[in-house]
């Protein structure tokens, strides 16, 4: 059984041990899993190349740990509890035995359709059980899954499919989202038309009764591929450092990168962190509202909970359908014990009024989590008082796609909580703050760049197809450190508060967006000459997208033009990247070397145009007044 910390004293003891003797600590955790062959070396690492190997020489299959051992010990226990979009439709309860059978059938179906160990399968699906089943089926046979959030556009999907040279796409016909059925098979067809030469087969899960185009030369229905397969599928033997999955995330350059996670370390860390951060107890119902298209869904809907033998809920719908009480209704209906969501959802529901949570009995909730972006004090207190009624501790969990699991967080009921603070590191995690020159910032009541100085098992191993990029982005900035890209503050008690990104990445509703990526999309518009994108404080989304555009034939406020720019961004990336504010200008403030002065643009976007300081050293100081004036008009 994975160890669970029970007291503050124990946290201090375990933390000390895990940093003084990390190998012994992680070895002990790893031994609680089923390995086909024990590892020879617990950790081999250097952050120069970088090369990080955990449980080297060990062999395993993560699905045996997620499924087989629980299906044997408690076959009838609910593994996945699925709540559909339509509140009048029936919830599905899938036991560990049933899930093992379904995963095995799907795995056999994948094999029958030419998928082998090492092949990449892209998923473009809604939150239906088949998504979890498909992901686990890949893991069962050693295929690499790469889930693409189903809100991305055809172009963004094609970019990711091509970067990973995926052999198969698994999608649904339509996604049910609130009152709408969204035609996602069509997006896959459009992506294929744009050119995805590596894709041989598209498996389509029939999610609705609506018709969709179907090309029998490469499309195959999920039910035809899977339903008649055998429930027996031996788990492929995987080396600890074989790739488990790729997940694309945005960075400060235009092209998203495929973060690579491997089998052994990811398994050990997601399970350990799940059990400790949520203090999951036998029989609890755990619900994470994230989408499996993001890392939170991978680590804390699928792997962490299933590895722990937990009951994990998957919700197909949206928080406001059919009304803003839906989350709370579900918590009451399924007696949810741990509830994990994003600040953006909390703020959006807070804005809908207290009457919604007040209608429901939320007394089952023991622990509440927050993830994806800094949570502001007002939202923290509302969550604490109106949802947790002051008795369910909030775990403000800081982590990233690259970290694979939660690294900094309170432990509920064990360490104290302080609004907006992710607080203390998990066992085995050694965060440090650096100044811009890379010098260690010591002591408390300080700020700096957040780095991690020692490996943890679920950390990024590479960026798919381009290891150099992994080095450049995360390991080259500060020698011997993993650089997170975040700025942080340490308070008088050593608690850490993550303030936000220090690079050109913005965090919109908890989704990472590269400013360069959005600019590239905007520049596809036929009238756009140049653009600059920055983030600005947004009451619900945390950060909004603010675009300054130089355009041919357009001046000042032009709603039709702004709409046409948004359409182009939607086409290139997806609706989540559409700029909230668009200002058409005749020039952008630049340094003498021609670099756009984003600091100035950020201040103006934040409504702080009167706090710009000296701009006389700019190449074009005169443009600042124009930009300020136009920004004040939108
Ligand atoms: O800036 C941090 C912010 O989200 C970034 C990671 O985004 P992503 O890889 O999409 O993963 C999100 C889900 C794990 C971080 O670099 N972030 C995440 N959690 C927090 C946070 N910022 C402040 N507080 C958090 N709890």
XYZ file of C-alpha atoms and ligand atoms in Angstrom:
660
model
C 0.000 0.000 0.000
C 1.197 3.466 -0.864
C 2.217 5.376 2.233
C -0.091 8.075 3.493
C 1.114 10.876 5.752
C -1.183 11.359 8.746
C 0.218 14.185 10.827
C 2.316 17.308 10.625
C 5.053 15.588 12.559
C 5.054 12.766 10.039
C 5.151 15.216 7.123
C 8.289 16.820 8.560
C 9.878 13.447 9.176
C 9.019 12.072 5.739
C 10.059 15.282 3.994
C 13.428 15.260 5.735
C 13.989 11.634 4.836
C 12.888 12.146 1.235
C 15.419 14.904 0.693
C 18.268 13.405 2.698
C 17.909 10.020 1.099
C 15.615 10.372 -1.910
C 16.548 7.083 -3.483
C 15.641 5.055 -0.400
C 12.410 7.010 -0.037
C 11.253 6.460 -3.620
C 12.427 2.867 -3.626
C 10.114 2.203 -0.726
C 7.180 3.790 -2.554
C 7.952 1.953 -5.792
C 8.011 -1.397 -4.014
C 4.290 -1.116 -3.312
C 3.536 -1.680 -7.027
C 3.514 -4.765 -9.224
C 6.698 -4.936 -11.302
C 7.351 -7.613 -13.885
C 11.055 -7.247 -13.135
C 12.609 -5.218 -10.326
C 14.735 -2.213 -11.238
C 18.535 -2.269 -11.109
C 19.102 1.390 -10.346
C 16.635 3.657 -8.531
C 17.804 6.912 -10.078
C 20.327 7.916 -12.655
C 20.333 11.587 -13.541
C 22.031 14.715 -14.738
C 20.294 17.966 -15.687
C 22.863 18.884 -18.334
C 21.691 16.753 -21.293
C 19.199 16.240 -19.507
C 19.049 12.537 -18.713
C 16.657 11.342 -16.064
C 16.058 7.653 -15.424
C 13.952 6.343 -12.585
C 13.772 2.676 -11.649
C 16.145 1.871 -14.477
C 15.999 -1.698 -15.688
C 12.625 -2.238 -14.034
C 9.788 -3.654 -16.104
C 6.098 -3.133 -15.579
C 2.797 -2.323 -17.144
C 0.970 0.580 -15.523
C -2.439 -0.927 -16.348
C -1.699 -4.015 -14.254
C -1.284 -1.600 -11.379
C -4.350 0.452 -12.284
C -6.627 -2.465 -13.067
C -5.576 -6.095 -12.607
C -4.555 -5.903 -8.964
C -7.778 -4.101 -7.977
C -9.959 -6.262 -10.234
C -8.550 -9.239 -8.378
C -8.798 -7.839 -4.865
C -12.131 -6.020 -5.209
C -13.708 -6.705 -8.607
C -17.021 -5.031 -7.794
C -15.629 -1.785 -6.534
C -16.548 1.191 -8.729
C -13.537 2.422 -10.673
C -15.193 5.024 -12.880
C -18.382 6.793 -12.001
C -19.576 8.633 -15.072
C -22.042 11.489 -14.943
C -23.449 12.367 -18.369
C -24.013 15.821 -19.818
C -27.775 15.357 -19.752
C -28.874 15.452 -16.091
C -31.842 13.190 -16.796
C -29.649 10.464 -18.349
C -28.407 7.673 -16.153
C -24.960 7.773 -14.525
C -22.713 4.826 -15.381
C -20.870 2.823 -12.780
C -17.945 0.815 -14.090
C -16.370 -1.633 -11.681
C -12.670 -2.503 -11.679
C -13.467 -5.894 -13.228
C -15.605 -4.320 -15.949
C -12.995 -1.675 -16.624
C -10.274 -4.302 -16.987
C -12.501 -6.198 -19.435
C -13.324 -3.077 -21.446
C -9.704 -1.955 -21.585
C -8.621 -5.426 -22.698
C -11.263 -5.500 -25.444
C -10.249 -2.085 -26.665
C -6.563 -3.053 -26.531
C -7.298 -6.105 -28.664
C -9.274 -3.877 -31.037
C -6.310 -1.532 -31.369
C -4.009 -4.446 -32.094
C -6.426 -5.800 -34.699
C -6.253 -2.400 -36.372
C -2.498 -2.401 -36.644
C -1.417 -0.639 -33.457
C 1.792 -1.953 -31.943
C 4.042 -1.049 -29.046
C 5.600 2.370 -29.634
C 2.934 3.615 -32.087
C 1.305 6.942 -31.274
C -2.484 7.152 -30.963
C -4.109 10.587 -30.766
C -7.403 11.012 -28.897
C -9.839 13.803 -29.739
C -12.817 12.985 -27.567
C -15.303 14.267 -25.010
C -15.352 13.165 -21.408
C -16.901 9.757 -21.948
C -15.679 6.519 -20.348
C -14.377 5.369 -23.742
C -11.698 8.058 -23.553
C -10.321 6.622 -20.314
C -10.727 3.101 -21.682
C -8.890 3.990 -24.893
C -6.011 5.686 -23.073
C -5.581 2.683 -20.772
C -5.859 0.324 -23.759
C -2.883 2.089 -25.331
C -0.931 1.722 -22.108
C -1.907 -1.945 -22.005
C -0.211 -2.683 -25.326
C 2.602 -0.159 -25.038
C 1.214 2.291 -27.573
C 1.837 5.945 -26.730
C -1.277 8.018 -26.139
C -1.479 11.671 -26.955
C -4.774 13.253 -25.950
C -5.613 16.496 -27.711
C -8.206 18.662 -25.957
C -11.323 18.476 -28.127
C -11.670 22.268 -28.203
C -8.607 22.641 -30.412
C -9.138 23.419 -34.092
C -8.462 21.153 -37.072
C -5.189 22.971 -37.710
C -4.033 22.612 -34.099
C -5.043 18.948 -34.139
C -3.162 18.344 -37.398
C -0.053 20.078 -35.999
C -0.047 17.775 -32.979
C -0.833 14.634 -34.983
C 2.011 15.420 -37.365
C 4.529 16.326 -34.699
C 3.890 12.947 -33.065
C 3.562 11.045 -36.414
C 0.417 9.466 -35.004
C -0.787 6.315 -36.702
C -4.353 6.474 -35.463
C -6.868 9.037 -34.256
C -9.669 8.031 -31.923
C -12.557 10.474 -31.796
C -16.295 10.684 -31.244
C -18.929 11.603 -33.815
C -20.223 14.530 -31.729
C -19.377 15.920 -28.323
C -22.265 16.794 -26.057
C -21.555 20.110 -24.346
C -24.502 21.637 -22.551
C -27.384 22.057 -24.998
C -25.121 21.557 -28.040
C -23.829 18.597 -29.999
C -20.456 19.624 -31.378
C -19.431 17.910 -34.616
C -15.919 16.737 -33.739
C -15.554 13.977 -36.306
C -15.772 16.799 -38.816
C -12.796 18.494 -37.163
C -10.833 15.264 -37.544
C -11.854 15.060 -41.216
C -10.737 18.663 -41.695
C -7.414 17.888 -40.017
C -6.908 14.941 -42.361
C -7.646 17.213 -45.330
C -5.018 19.629 -44.112
C -2.623 16.687 -44.305
C -1.834 14.054 -41.693
C 0.137 11.515 -43.743
C 1.006 9.241 -40.803
C -2.633 8.512 -39.896
C -3.844 5.157 -41.168
C -7.063 4.669 -39.242
C -9.679 6.770 -37.458
C -11.757 5.008 -34.832
C -15.056 6.777 -34.241
C -17.028 6.373 -31.049
C -20.736 6.796 -31.669
C -21.771 9.213 -28.966
C -25.009 10.540 -30.439
C -27.665 9.431 -32.905
C -26.690 12.140 -35.394
C -25.159 11.285 -38.724
C -21.591 12.121 -39.579
C -19.443 11.644 -42.662
C -17.786 8.268 -42.697
C -15.080 7.187 -45.107
C -14.822 3.423 -45.044
C -11.341 3.553 -46.514
C -9.960 4.645 -43.134
C -12.833 5.170 -40.663
C -14.017 2.415 -38.402
C -16.677 2.505 -35.691
C -15.522 1.971 -32.123
C -18.262 -0.629 -31.529
C -17.156 -2.597 -34.578
C -13.506 -2.434 -33.611
C -13.991 -3.219 -29.932
C -17.252 -4.904 -28.954
C -16.538 -8.423 -30.155
C -12.955 -8.555 -28.959
C -11.766 -10.873 -26.228
C -11.605 -9.634 -22.654
C -8.213 -11.215 -22.360
C -5.265 -9.038 -23.330
C -1.915 -9.698 -21.697
C -0.217 -6.517 -20.554
C 2.819 -5.639 -22.652
C 6.115 -5.602 -20.776
C 7.361 -2.023 -20.619
C 10.681 -0.711 -19.447
C 10.357 1.831 -16.693
C 11.682 4.553 -18.996
C 9.568 3.643 -22.050
C 7.214 6.439 -23.099
C 3.742 6.230 -21.579
C 2.321 9.336 -23.207
C 2.939 12.619 -24.935
C 0.921 15.678 -24.031
C 1.238 18.894 -25.991
C 1.512 22.156 -24.141
C 2.215 25.731 -25.118
C 5.498 27.448 -24.544
C 7.018 30.780 -25.336
C 7.677 29.897 -28.963
C 4.967 29.473 -31.583
C 5.026 25.704 -31.710
C 3.490 23.622 -28.908
C 5.796 20.989 -27.482
C 5.076 17.353 -26.796
C 5.927 16.735 -23.154
C 7.122 13.159 -22.731
C 6.239 11.109 -19.653
C 7.483 7.590 -19.015
C 5.973 4.565 -17.298
C 7.652 3.787 -13.983
C 8.294 7.152 -12.363
C 4.975 8.604 -13.485
C 3.171 5.635 -11.948
C 4.908 5.946 -8.596
C 4.508 9.704 -8.305
C 0.900 10.087 -9.456
C -0.252 7.397 -7.043
C 1.775 8.712 -4.113
C 0.661 12.295 -4.663
C -2.993 11.357 -5.198
C -3.232 9.431 -1.947
C -1.502 12.111 0.050
C -2.817 15.328 -1.444
C -6.443 14.235 -1.380
C -6.089 11.980 1.668
C -8.197 9.458 -0.183
C -9.756 6.838 2.097
C -11.301 3.532 1.111
C -14.862 4.037 -0.129
C -14.495 7.753 -0.899
C -15.876 9.217 -4.123
C -13.352 11.519 -5.722
C -14.177 14.037 -8.424
C -11.787 16.076 -10.511
C -13.641 18.347 -12.937
C -10.730 18.768 -15.373
C -10.785 17.516 -18.941
C -8.629 14.508 -19.795
C -7.235 16.667 -22.605
C -5.017 18.341 -19.977
C -2.439 16.905 -17.593
C -4.784 17.223 -14.622
C -7.134 14.751 -16.251
C -4.302 12.332 -17.018
C -2.761 12.312 -13.565
C -5.771 12.925 -11.334
C -8.780 11.500 -13.159
C -7.183 8.437 -14.677
C -3.816 7.324 -13.369
C -3.472 8.582 -9.769
C -6.958 7.505 -8.665
C -6.995 4.167 -10.503
C -3.513 3.280 -9.276
C -4.857 3.930 -5.781
C -7.929 1.753 -6.323
C -10.165 4.797 -5.919
C -13.588 5.622 -7.338
C -12.968 8.434 -9.789
C -15.768 10.445 -11.293
C -15.809 11.654 -14.870
C -18.252 14.371 -15.879
C -19.183 14.836 -19.504
C -20.825 18.244 -19.256
C -20.184 21.846 -18.310
C -20.606 23.588 -14.929
C -23.498 25.783 -16.052
C -25.740 23.285 -17.823
C -28.657 23.057 -17.347
C -27.980 25.667 -14.656
C -25.098 26.923 -12.495
C -26.037 24.464 -9.766
C -24.866 21.459 -11.770
C -21.542 20.880 -9.965
C -23.227 21.072 -6.584
C -26.093 18.879 -7.680
C -23.568 16.233 -8.758
C -21.682 16.533 -5.449
C -24.940 15.895 -3.586
C -26.111 13.126 -5.903
C -22.892 11.083 -5.748
C -21.846 12.160 -2.230
C -18.527 13.417 -3.475
C -15.788 13.380 -0.829
C -12.919 15.073 -2.654
C -13.663 17.816 -5.154
C -10.881 19.188 -7.376
C -11.481 22.080 -9.759
C -9.954 25.232 -11.245
C -10.107 28.825 -9.955
C -11.749 29.950 -13.190
C -14.702 27.615 -12.537
C -14.908 28.775 -8.928
C -14.978 32.433 -10.008
C -17.553 31.787 -12.726
C -19.848 29.943 -10.297
C -19.284 32.505 -7.575
C -20.551 35.156 -9.999
C -23.786 33.155 -10.448
C -24.739 33.681 -6.814
C -24.840 31.808 -3.514
C -28.327 30.484 -4.117
C -26.941 27.683 -6.299
C -24.686 25.924 -3.796
C -27.230 26.663 -1.048
C -29.788 24.420 -2.751
C -27.673 21.302 -2.237
C -26.299 19.202 0.574
C -22.524 19.456 0.246
C -21.721 17.897 3.596
C -19.970 14.895 2.031
C -17.084 17.067 0.822
C -13.980 16.539 2.970
C -11.238 18.027 0.787
C -11.359 20.651 -1.958
C -8.646 21.240 -4.500
C -7.668 24.060 -6.798
C -5.331 23.818 -9.784
C -4.102 25.450 -12.934
C -3.639 29.088 -12.035
C -3.242 31.303 -9.005
C -6.443 31.450 -6.975
C -7.365 34.932 -5.781
C -8.361 35.559 -2.169
C -12.002 36.281 -2.877
C -12.493 33.014 -4.772
C -10.540 31.094 -2.105
C -12.799 32.399 0.666
C -15.979 31.760 -1.301
C -14.860 28.192 -2.006
C -13.944 27.728 1.645
C -17.171 29.181 3.064
C -19.884 28.420 0.525
C -18.730 25.015 -0.680
C -16.570 23.626 2.123
C -18.605 25.416 4.863
C -15.301 26.197 6.554
C -14.587 22.554 7.326
C -13.097 21.082 4.160
C -9.467 22.164 3.754
C -8.494 23.646 0.385
C -5.456 22.194 -1.331
C -4.112 24.829 -3.708
C -2.015 22.487 -5.821
C 0.805 23.880 -7.904
C 2.208 21.818 -10.721
C 2.592 21.704 -14.514
C 2.200 19.452 -17.546
C 5.954 18.953 -17.266
C 5.959 17.979 -13.599
C 3.467 15.151 -14.193
C 2.114 15.454 -10.662
C 1.412 17.950 -7.881
C 4.672 19.329 -6.439
C 3.673 22.093 -4.039
C 0.480 21.891 -2.000
C -0.943 21.835 1.459
C -1.773 18.367 2.784
C -5.378 18.588 3.993
C -5.805 18.531 7.725
C -2.039 18.113 8.103
C -0.257 21.273 7.003
C -1.968 24.625 7.417
C -3.631 26.471 4.553
C -3.278 30.127 3.695
C -5.351 31.746 0.935
C -3.473 31.950 -2.389
C -0.521 29.888 -1.101
C 0.328 26.490 -2.584
C 2.468 26.363 0.565
C 4.829 23.411 1.080
C 6.616 20.966 -1.208
C 5.588 17.342 -1.456
C 8.035 14.771 -0.118
C 10.897 14.348 -2.571
C 10.392 17.795 -4.097
C 13.132 20.375 -3.560
C 12.045 23.821 -4.786
C 14.364 26.828 -4.725
C 14.036 30.491 -5.670
C 16.660 32.122 -7.881
C 17.267 35.688 -8.906
C 17.535 36.616 -12.587
C 21.278 35.905 -12.509
C 20.674 32.417 -11.187
C 21.816 33.179 -7.644
C 19.998 31.363 -4.887
C 17.539 33.585 -3.029
C 17.732 32.421 0.556
C 15.648 33.071 3.632
C 11.976 33.886 3.945
C 9.874 36.856 2.873
C 11.455 36.802 -0.570
C 10.586 36.401 -4.219
C 12.316 34.743 -7.122
C 12.176 32.395 -10.062
C 10.877 28.990 -9.092
C 13.221 26.091 -9.872
C 13.500 22.510 -8.652
C 16.976 21.312 -7.829
C 16.540 17.549 -7.655
C 14.620 15.083 -9.832
C 11.254 13.635 -8.834
C 9.870 10.502 -10.473
C 7.150 12.015 -12.711
C 9.213 14.823 -14.203
C 9.401 15.521 -17.946
C 11.934 13.333 -19.742
C 12.021 15.055 -23.116
C 10.067 17.047 -25.645
C 8.974 14.635 -28.310
C 11.215 14.571 -31.354
C 13.364 17.464 -30.116
C 15.375 16.764 -26.982
C 17.411 19.930 -27.420
C 14.262 21.969 -26.926
C 13.672 20.272 -23.588
C 17.168 21.247 -22.544
C 16.868 24.821 -23.797
C 13.523 25.539 -22.169
C 13.840 23.821 -18.797
C 17.460 23.001 -18.020
C 19.688 25.489 -19.826
C 18.391 28.707 -18.166
C 19.919 27.781 -14.764
C 22.660 25.197 -14.486
C 21.729 22.120 -12.513
C 18.107 23.181 -12.128
C 14.709 22.449 -13.642
C 13.249 25.892 -14.420
C 9.474 26.088 -14.078
C 8.856 29.373 -15.914
C 6.995 30.644 -12.826
C 7.764 33.401 -10.384
C 7.072 32.725 -6.711
C 7.100 34.295 -3.289
C 8.118 32.669 -0.021
C 6.421 34.035 3.096
C 7.694 34.331 6.642
C 6.864 30.689 7.365
C 8.475 29.355 4.180
C 5.164 28.841 2.383
C 5.308 29.263 -1.370
C 2.893 31.322 -3.397
C 3.169 30.921 -7.144
C 2.542 34.319 -8.669
C 2.477 33.467 -12.350
C 4.524 32.981 -15.489
C 7.646 34.984 -16.064
C 7.913 33.973 -19.713
C 5.695 34.770 -22.690
C 3.066 32.303 -21.634
C -0.341 33.414 -20.443
C -2.748 31.413 -18.393
C -6.298 31.764 -19.673
C -8.892 29.971 -17.539
C -6.134 27.657 -16.366
C -5.059 26.894 -19.939
C -1.592 27.722 -21.054
C -1.313 29.808 -24.141
C 1.886 31.009 -25.776
C 1.694 34.637 -26.854
C 3.789 33.783 -29.930
C 1.356 31.012 -30.803
C -1.598 33.424 -30.707
C 0.378 36.043 -32.655
C 1.217 33.486 -35.353
C -2.482 32.696 -35.642
C -3.496 36.372 -35.822
C -0.848 36.982 -38.476
C -2.615 34.456 -40.709
C -5.365 37.063 -41.183
C -4.936 38.562 -44.638
C -5.028 42.186 -43.421
C -2.743 41.816 -40.423
C 0.740 43.259 -40.779
C 2.020 42.729 -37.263
C 0.605 41.810 -33.885
C 1.600 41.619 -30.259
C -0.286 39.615 -27.670
C -0.102 40.012 -23.907
C -2.110 38.803 -20.929
C -4.147 41.102 -18.700
C -6.083 40.545 -15.474
C -9.530 39.119 -16.192
C -12.166 38.728 -13.464
C -13.251 35.210 -14.441
C -10.508 33.801 -16.658
C -7.624 34.914 -14.448
C -5.845 36.230 -17.497
C -7.437 37.424 -20.704
C -5.813 37.717 -24.126
C -5.104 41.257 -25.282
C -4.013 41.740 -28.902
C -2.467 44.862 -30.418
C -2.665 44.695 -34.181
C -1.264 46.697 -37.064
C -3.586 46.076 -39.996
C -3.876 47.028 -43.587
C -6.937 49.191 -44.257
C -8.252 49.165 -40.694
C -8.084 51.844 -38.062
C -9.285 52.296 -34.506
C -12.358 50.483 -33.320
C -13.606 48.102 -35.968
C -15.851 45.409 -34.608
C -16.190 43.525 -37.875
C -12.425 43.376 -38.296
C -11.934 42.274 -34.677
C -14.490 39.513 -35.187
C -12.727 38.357 -38.348
C -9.432 38.174 -36.414
C -11.127 36.076 -33.723
C -12.449 33.745 -36.415
C -8.939 33.246 -37.783
C -7.586 32.462 -34.308
C -10.445 30.037 -33.754
C -9.566 28.341 -37.024
C -5.843 28.188 -36.284
C -5.927 27.198 -32.606
C -9.464 26.987 -31.250
C -11.993 29.148 -29.396
C -9.914 29.151 -26.186
C -7.260 31.305 -27.871
C -9.618 34.010 -29.161
C -8.420 37.442 -27.998
C -10.726 39.110 -25.487
C -9.555 42.592 -26.453
C -8.330 43.735 -29.851
C -6.838 47.161 -30.435
C -5.846 48.300 -33.915
C -2.802 50.576 -33.818
C -0.456 52.076 -36.398
C 2.697 50.995 -34.591
C 4.003 49.006 -31.614
C 6.466 50.365 -29.047
C 9.882 48.939 -29.841
C 13.392 49.046 -28.465
C 16.149 50.444 -30.661
C 17.034 46.891 -31.608
C 13.486 46.369 -32.861
C 12.118 44.233 -30.019
C 8.511 44.820 -29.037
C 8.294 46.294 -25.534
C 5.793 43.912 -24.029
C 6.192 45.405 -20.570
C 4.598 48.602 -21.869
C 1.842 46.733 -23.685
C 1.104 44.683 -20.578
C 0.795 47.809 -18.436
C -1.527 49.475 -20.927
C -3.657 46.319 -21.184
C -3.908 46.216 -17.401
C -5.182 49.815 -17.381
C -1.921 51.099 -15.908
C -0.935 53.272 -18.836
C -0.165 56.099 -16.430
C 2.585 54.037 -14.762
C 4.863 53.455 -17.725
C 7.881 55.383 -16.484
C 10.414 56.745 -18.928
C 9.707 55.698 -22.522
C 12.087 58.134 -24.213
C 14.688 55.469 -24.981
C 12.265 53.644 -27.273
C 12.768 53.608 -31.001
C 9.332 55.187 -31.403
C 8.268 56.821 -28.120
C 5.550 58.796 -29.906
C 3.542 55.630 -30.539
C 2.924 55.066 -26.825
C 0.353 57.860 -26.569
C -1.536 56.509 -29.560
C -1.579 52.961 -28.176
C -2.806 54.271 -24.809
C -5.527 56.340 -26.414
C -6.786 53.530 -28.614
C -6.691 51.033 -25.751
C -8.819 53.383 -23.674
C -11.425 53.438 -26.456
C -12.083 49.683 -26.663
O 1.858 29.121 -14.005
C 1.592 27.917 -13.328
C 0.110 27.643 -13.372
O -0.115 26.796 -14.472
C 1.114 26.495 -15.120
C 1.107 25.076 -15.621
O 0.112 24.947 -16.595
P -0.230 23.532 -17.206
O 1.017 22.869 -17.645
O -1.277 23.755 -18.221
O -0.774 22.690 -16.013
C -1.904 23.100 -15.334
C -2.382 22.020 -14.424
C -1.339 21.398 -13.572
C 2.167 26.736 -14.074
O 3.427 26.977 -14.641
N -0.369 26.986 -12.152
C -0.744 25.702 -12.016
N -1.195 25.472 -10.770
C -1.084 26.630 -10.088
C -0.551 27.588 -10.966
N -0.313 28.853 -10.572
C -0.591 29.178 -9.297
N -1.106 28.316 -8.406
C -1.380 27.036 -8.749
N -1.912 26.208 -7.866
